[in-house]
């Protein structure tokens, strides 16, 4: 049950309907949007939500789902259902295209049934005979004309018609040349058609001189249009053939309509299927624009909206202002929430967000909240929002509110969701607050679910003392007196009435008297609320700053680990190189020493001297095999410039300065570039001989292997947007590295999402000279051709 009758207008759902209608491709989908209604059956709701989610995934994956010829054929079917009626050529052509679209949709969903099982289930009750489409297209050409070969009789008639038309053109042409020679024809005039017959324009003063029949005259009467006598019989023959052609076409169309009428039941089901797809497609389009998702649809009642954004605000302010998301939760222990805070602080938006998201969900629409949100399915949604006064029914604003409260108390239950804006407002605050408190107590006893907004302190105290209801506040910046639009559950909010009044410029004397009239007790309560809110805000800011510093620290640690790993790699490389050189030197030395020993032996040296030489050789060998000590190069004084060798103070590894900008320098440590403050660097003695303007590239056999394995065409069809960017960057880097002048990116057509992502990313590359669509014969806008500088 819904209350009041105009609940959709009060929640803003009428805007959602209009948006959906604009996304529909045909009247079939628009009709479905009009028939869409609030549902309370969980299985039905979940099925429709899943259908929409699957279609949204089709868009996100840029799959080529059929999106043309979504034609509303219901009128044609009704026309064809009546015996004796027939569809004309253009209607048959539209109908054939529509049936072909249905067949294409069925083929797509059958092929992708594992990816989109809920959408595939829609095809199980649809049956379209392909032969019917072929039969129509065999008779009607793509211009909406019955083909010559539709029947032998039609072919014969049209052949004779062409012959007679050629004959009459020759006759008229002869008469026209004669009239020209006699100067009976107005200057520049040529033969034309009047009443379906070929005629010659003749000056009125010469009409008696030419044999023939006057069929028409010009507006001025100075020219008459005459059919030459010799063309009369041929024109009559053409008229007979035209009528015969028309009769034969009608016969063919009736025969085709009769064939269609036999399958009318199946075709109606197929057209209904196309309408369903159009409707689901529109819902998926809306979900993309809202960045909507499917929450967890619980079997029990729960309201847990996480990062929820009001759909209408999101559509209206998209690209203009950031929408602050809302977190709100109702549970079995706390089914009601009482929201308080200053005017224009977001209380009503919070209320309407809860109501509109729940209403959208139970109409089968994905909602603008995160996927970890949870929602139950309610039997009733009752709202009391806005001014419902009525002169005709003798209702004031407060009376209309009370009438709604009576309805809630009479009809609400455990499966009802109630939303009440400015509860108790519109009358004497003392009496209004008391009545509102009593209403809240009655609704709590009925265990309803709901959200209410208020400024009344007695209601805030009521929520603190009673089980099943909690206070909540819209946060407010007390220093700048501006709303923060953040909902904080667990404490009441202050109205900040006196502070806002002071900001607007009310006299100090007036404000002082107001404070005196309010009383110390109430001022103390408001002061306590504001103090709690201020402390909460300060604590939140501290937490935010700590989180930011923690992220910065992690980034620095990651950078330090990267640099350390690079330096260790360089160190090992230097050590290994030194070992190789030492071993080579050792081998050469061994050869020389062995040669010397042989020489000594040959000269009969003493054995003692020989052993001594060998011992010295072994000691030298052990010394060379030990890891050499790397001496730290001394730093030199001087200004650090581009091309200088430098190192970070306190570390061993060195790098080359690529550029110096102000107080920072960009340094190349092997393959790693890093921007470091100049004060953290020290200059080394020798200057680098490396050309710093050149980017290090792979050389030798690896480059040849990369060139051989590189494919200048990248196929990203079927990939998600987040998968595309890394693949595209790697592809572009390889193409630039290998010096390719032109590459191609195959992204498909679809809805154009991947094409847009690719084009936007290409603009970031200075090496890209141009990016354009492929020739239409070779793929058109489904392929982007990139020319590299």
Short mmCIF file of C-alpha atoms in Angstrom, two decimals, residues 52-335:
data_model
loop_
_atom_site.label_atom_id
_atom_site.label_comp_id
_atom_site.label_asym_id
_atom_site.label_seq_id
_atom_site.Cartn_x
_atom_site.Cartn_y
_atom_site.Cartn_z
CA UNK A 52 18.88 -4.59 -15.23
CA UNK A 53 22.29 -5.40 -13.72
CA UNK A 54 23.07 -7.86 -16.54
CA UNK A 55 22.12 -5.32 -19.23
CA UNK A 56 24.30 -2.73 -17.45
CA UNK A 57 27.19 -5.20 -17.68
CA UNK A 58 26.57 -5.52 -21.44
CA UNK A 59 27.08 -1.75 -21.74
CA UNK A 60 30.13 -1.77 -19.46
CA UNK A 61 31.76 -4.50 -21.55
CA UNK A 62 30.93 -2.61 -24.77
CA UNK A 63 29.30 -5.67 -26.28
CA UNK A 64 27.55 -5.26 -29.61
CA UNK A 65 23.95 -5.79 -28.49
CA UNK A 66 21.34 -5.04 -31.23
CA UNK A 67 20.08 -1.48 -30.76
CA UNK A 68 18.35 -0.56 -34.02
CA UNK A 69 14.83 -1.06 -35.40
CA UNK A 70 13.12 -1.21 -32.01
CA UNK A 71 9.80 -0.49 -33.73
CA UNK A 72 6.39 -0.45 -32.07
CA UNK A 73 4.56 -3.00 -34.26
CA UNK A 74 1.43 -3.32 -32.11
CA UNK A 75 -0.64 -1.15 -34.48
CA UNK A 76 0.50 -3.19 -37.48
CA UNK A 77 -0.42 -6.43 -35.74
CA UNK A 78 -3.87 -5.11 -34.91
CA UNK A 79 -4.33 -4.03 -38.53
CA UNK A 80 -3.17 -7.41 -39.85
CA UNK A 81 -5.41 -9.36 -37.46
CA UNK A 82 -8.57 -8.21 -39.27
CA UNK A 83 -9.53 -10.48 -42.17
CA UNK A 84 -9.27 -8.68 -45.51
CA UNK A 85 -6.81 -6.04 -44.28
CA UNK A 86 -3.26 -5.96 -45.53
CA UNK A 87 -0.03 -4.15 -44.69
CA UNK A 88 1.51 -1.89 -47.30
CA UNK A 89 5.09 -2.17 -48.55
CA UNK A 90 6.69 0.27 -46.07
CA UNK A 91 4.86 -1.32 -43.13
CA UNK A 92 6.06 -4.76 -44.16
CA UNK A 93 9.64 -3.51 -44.46
CA UNK A 94 9.55 -1.97 -40.94
CA UNK A 95 7.98 -5.15 -39.61
CA UNK A 96 10.69 -7.34 -41.20
CA UNK A 97 13.46 -5.17 -39.71
CA UNK A 98 11.80 -5.37 -36.29
CA UNK A 99 11.50 -9.18 -36.49
CA UNK A 100 15.15 -9.40 -37.57
CA UNK A 101 16.16 -7.31 -34.51
CA UNK A 102 14.23 -9.74 -32.30
CA UNK A 103 16.05 -12.69 -33.90
CA UNK A 104 19.40 -10.93 -33.41
CA UNK A 105 18.61 -10.27 -29.72
CA UNK A 106 17.67 -13.93 -29.18
CA UNK A 107 20.89 -15.04 -30.91
CA UNK A 108 23.02 -12.72 -28.75
CA UNK A 109 21.43 -13.86 -25.47
CA UNK A 110 21.59 -17.53 -26.48
CA UNK A 111 25.29 -17.18 -27.23
CA UNK A 112 25.87 -15.35 -23.91
CA UNK A 113 23.43 -17.28 -21.73
CA UNK A 114 26.10 -18.18 -19.16
CA UNK A 115 27.05 -14.52 -18.72
CA UNK A 116 23.46 -13.21 -18.72
CA UNK A 117 21.20 -16.08 -17.55
CA UNK A 118 18.31 -13.89 -16.33
CA UNK A 119 18.06 -12.06 -19.65
CA UNK A 120 18.35 -15.36 -21.53
CA UNK A 121 15.34 -16.67 -19.60
CA UNK A 122 13.19 -14.05 -21.38
CA UNK A 123 13.88 -15.75 -24.73
CA UNK A 124 12.46 -19.13 -23.69
CA UNK A 125 8.86 -18.12 -24.44
CA UNK A 126 9.70 -16.36 -27.72
CA UNK A 127 9.51 -18.08 -31.09
CA UNK A 128 9.99 -16.24 -34.40
CA UNK A 129 10.00 -18.09 -37.73
CA UNK A 130 13.06 -16.95 -39.68
CA UNK A 131 11.29 -18.00 -42.88
CA UNK A 132 8.69 -15.27 -42.36
CA UNK A 133 11.40 -12.58 -42.35
CA UNK A 134 13.00 -14.14 -45.43
CA UNK A 135 9.59 -14.31 -47.16
CA UNK A 136 8.96 -10.61 -46.54
CA UNK A 137 12.43 -9.55 -47.70
CA UNK A 138 12.05 -11.77 -50.78
CA UNK A 139 9.00 -9.71 -51.79
CA UNK A 140 9.92 -6.20 -50.50
CA UNK A 141 13.23 -4.50 -51.33
CA UNK A 142 15.13 -2.18 -48.98
CA UNK A 143 13.38 0.89 -50.42
CA UNK A 144 9.96 -0.41 -49.41
CA UNK A 145 8.91 -1.43 -52.95
CA UNK A 146 7.52 -4.78 -54.09
CA UNK A 147 10.17 -6.51 -56.19
CA UNK A 148 9.60 -7.31 -59.90
CA UNK A 149 10.13 -11.01 -59.20
CA UNK A 150 7.54 -11.09 -56.40
CA UNK A 151 5.28 -12.81 -58.95
CA UNK A 152 5.49 -13.73 -62.63
CA UNK A 153 2.46 -11.55 -63.41
CA UNK A 154 3.97 -8.48 -61.75
CA UNK A 155 7.20 -9.01 -63.68
CA UNK A 156 5.24 -9.24 -66.96
CA UNK A 157 3.21 -6.08 -66.21
CA UNK A 158 6.27 -4.03 -65.28
CA UNK A 159 8.13 -5.18 -68.38
CA UNK A 160 5.25 -4.04 -70.59
CA UNK A 161 4.99 -0.84 -68.61
CA UNK A 162 8.63 -0.01 -69.31
CA UNK A 163 8.15 -0.78 -72.97
CA UNK A 164 5.07 1.45 -73.26
CA UNK A 165 6.76 4.25 -71.34
CA UNK A 166 9.71 4.11 -73.75
CA UNK A 167 7.31 4.13 -76.71
CA UNK A 168 5.32 7.11 -75.48
CA UNK A 169 8.49 9.04 -74.66
CA UNK A 170 9.60 8.65 -78.28
CA UNK A 171 6.20 9.82 -79.57
CA UNK A 172 6.08 12.79 -77.25
CA UNK A 173 9.67 13.62 -78.03
CA UNK A 174 8.87 13.76 -81.76
CA UNK A 175 5.87 16.03 -81.14
CA UNK A 176 7.96 18.16 -78.76
CA UNK A 177 10.73 18.69 -81.38
CA UNK A 178 8.09 19.68 -83.94
CA UNK A 179 6.54 22.17 -81.51
CA UNK A 180 9.98 23.58 -80.76
CA UNK A 181 10.65 24.07 -84.46
CA UNK A 182 7.33 25.92 -84.78
CA UNK A 183 8.16 28.03 -81.67
CA UNK A 184 4.99 26.89 -79.87
CA UNK A 185 6.87 25.90 -76.67
CA UNK A 186 7.82 28.49 -73.97
CA UNK A 187 11.57 29.05 -73.77
CA UNK A 188 13.30 26.43 -71.59
CA UNK A 189 10.15 24.30 -71.09
CA UNK A 190 10.36 20.49 -71.37
CA UNK A 191 7.81 17.64 -71.38
CA UNK A 192 6.28 16.95 -67.96
CA UNK A 193 3.64 14.84 -66.19
CA UNK A 194 0.05 15.95 -65.57
CA UNK A 195 -2.61 13.62 -64.15
CA UNK A 196 -0.21 10.73 -64.66
CA UNK A 197 0.19 11.41 -68.38
CA UNK A 198 3.18 12.74 -70.34
CA UNK A 199 2.36 16.21 -71.80
CA UNK A 200 4.05 19.08 -73.66
CA UNK A 201 3.92 22.73 -72.44
CA UNK A 202 2.48 24.92 -75.28
CA UNK A 203 1.99 28.69 -75.40
CA UNK A 204 -1.76 29.42 -75.08
CA UNK A 205 -1.86 31.37 -78.33
CA UNK A 206 -0.68 28.28 -80.28
CA UNK A 207 -2.90 25.65 -78.62
CA UNK A 208 -5.18 25.41 -81.69
CA UNK A 209 -2.25 24.64 -83.95
CA UNK A 210 -1.19 21.44 -82.16
CA UNK A 211 -3.31 18.28 -82.37
CA UNK A 212 -3.96 16.94 -78.92
CA UNK A 213 -5.84 17.27 -75.64
CA UNK A 214 -5.44 19.99 -73.04
CA UNK A 215 -5.02 18.40 -69.57
CA UNK A 216 -3.95 21.44 -67.52
CA UNK A 217 -2.77 25.04 -67.70
CA UNK A 218 -0.38 27.25 -65.76
CA UNK A 219 -1.48 29.58 -62.97
CA UNK A 220 -1.19 32.59 -65.33
CA UNK A 221 -3.03 30.84 -68.16
CA UNK A 222 -0.24 31.66 -70.59
CA UNK A 223 0.85 28.00 -70.90
CA UNK A 224 -1.29 24.92 -71.51
CA UNK A 225 -0.17 21.31 -71.07
CA UNK A 226 -1.23 19.20 -74.04
CA UNK A 227 -1.18 15.48 -74.67
CA UNK A 228 -0.37 14.87 -78.36
CA UNK A 229 -3.00 12.90 -80.27
CA UNK A 230 -0.50 10.22 -81.25
CA UNK A 231 0.33 9.62 -77.55
CA UNK A 232 -3.29 9.18 -76.41
CA UNK A 233 -3.51 5.47 -77.03
CA UNK A 234 -0.08 4.79 -75.50
CA UNK A 235 -0.99 6.86 -72.40
CA UNK A 236 -4.22 4.92 -72.00
CA UNK A 237 -2.32 1.66 -72.26
CA UNK A 238 0.07 2.87 -69.53
CA UNK A 239 -2.87 3.79 -67.30
CA UNK A 240 -4.30 0.31 -67.72
CA UNK A 241 -0.94 -1.26 -66.90
CA UNK A 242 -0.52 0.94 -63.78
CA UNK A 243 -3.93 -0.21 -62.50
CA UNK A 244 -3.05 -3.82 -63.27
CA UNK A 245 0.25 -3.40 -61.39
CA UNK A 246 -1.58 -1.97 -58.37
CA UNK A 247 -4.07 -4.86 -58.34
CA UNK A 248 -1.24 -7.41 -58.50
CA UNK A 249 0.70 -5.67 -55.68
CA UNK A 250 -2.42 -5.68 -53.47
CA UNK A 251 -2.87 -9.38 -54.17
CA UNK A 252 0.75 -10.09 -53.21
CA UNK A 253 0.51 -8.00 -50.03
CA UNK A 254 -2.73 -9.71 -48.98
CA UNK A 255 -1.11 -13.09 -49.51
CA UNK A 256 1.87 -12.00 -47.39
CA UNK A 257 -0.44 -10.62 -44.69
CA UNK A 258 -2.33 -13.93 -44.56
CA UNK A 259 0.98 -15.75 -43.97
CA UNK A 260 1.75 -13.31 -41.15
CA UNK A 261 -1.73 -13.71 -39.63
CA UNK A 262 -1.13 -17.44 -39.13
CA UNK A 263 1.79 -16.69 -36.76
CA UNK A 264 0.14 -13.71 -35.08
CA UNK A 265 0.21 -15.17 -31.55
CA UNK A 266 3.95 -15.92 -31.70
CA UNK A 267 4.68 -12.52 -33.26
CA UNK A 268 2.77 -10.71 -30.50
CA UNK A 269 4.89 -12.56 -27.91
CA UNK A 270 8.03 -11.57 -29.81
CA UNK A 271 7.00 -7.89 -29.96
CA UNK A 272 6.27 -8.04 -26.22
CA UNK A 273 9.80 -9.46 -25.72
CA UNK A 274 11.28 -6.56 -27.69
CA UNK A 275 9.35 -4.12 -25.47
CA UNK A 276 10.79 -5.84 -22.37
CA UNK A 277 14.33 -5.50 -23.73
CA UNK A 278 13.76 -1.83 -24.57
CA UNK A 279 12.51 -1.20 -21.01
CA UNK A 280 15.38 -3.11 -19.37
CA UNK A 281 17.85 -1.33 -21.64
CA UNK A 282 16.47 2.05 -20.53
CA UNK A 283 16.82 1.02 -16.86
CA UNK A 284 20.42 -0.02 -17.50
CA UNK A 285 21.13 3.33 -19.20
CA UNK A 286 19.75 5.14 -16.15
CA UNK A 287 21.89 2.95 -13.87
CA UNK A 288 25.01 3.92 -15.84
CA UNK A 289 24.19 7.62 -15.55
CA UNK A 290 23.58 7.30 -11.80
CA UNK A 291 26.52 4.92 -11.31
CA UNK A 292 23.88 2.74 -9.65
CA UNK A 293 24.37 -0.78 -8.35
CA UNK A 294 22.48 -3.79 -7.01
CA UNK A 295 22.36 -3.89 -3.19
CA UNK A 296 21.87 -7.04 -1.16
CA UNK A 297 18.12 -7.72 -1.25
CA UNK A 298 17.48 -9.26 2.15
CA UNK A 299 14.74 -11.78 2.94
CA UNK A 300 14.07 -9.90 6.18
CA UNK A 301 13.31 -6.23 6.72
CA UNK A 302 16.38 -4.00 6.87
CA UNK A 303 17.39 -0.54 5.67
CA UNK A 304 21.15 -0.08 5.26
CA UNK A 305 22.07 2.44 2.58
CA UNK A 306 25.83 2.97 2.25
CA UNK A 307 27.28 5.87 0.21
CA UNK A 308 23.77 6.68 -0.94
CA UNK A 309 23.20 9.73 -3.15
CA UNK A 310 19.88 11.33 -4.00
CA UNK A 311 19.24 10.32 -7.66
CA UNK A 312 17.60 13.60 -8.71
CA UNK A 313 20.38 15.71 -7.16
CA UNK A 314 22.94 13.44 -8.79
CA UNK A 315 21.40 13.95 -12.24
CA UNK A 316 20.91 17.69 -11.73
CA UNK A 317 24.31 18.55 -10.22
CA UNK A 318 26.44 16.07 -12.18
CA UNK A 319 29.62 17.83 -13.25
CA UNK A 320 28.68 20.97 -11.29
CA UNK A 321 29.06 20.02 -7.63
CA UNK A 322 30.07 16.97 -5.64
CA UNK A 323 27.22 15.12 -3.95
CA UNK A 324 28.12 14.11 -0.39
CA UNK A 325 27.08 10.45 0.10
CA UNK A 326 24.83 9.37 2.94
CA UNK A 327 25.18 6.37 5.27
CA UNK A 328 21.99 5.40 7.10
CA UNK A 329 20.97 2.19 8.84
CA UNK A 330 17.78 0.86 10.44
CA UNK A 331 17.80 -2.53 12.12
CA UNK A 332 15.49 -4.81 14.11
CA UNK A 333 16.72 -3.21 17.36
CA UNK A 334 16.38 0.37 16.10
CA UNK A 335 13.66 0.53 13.47
#
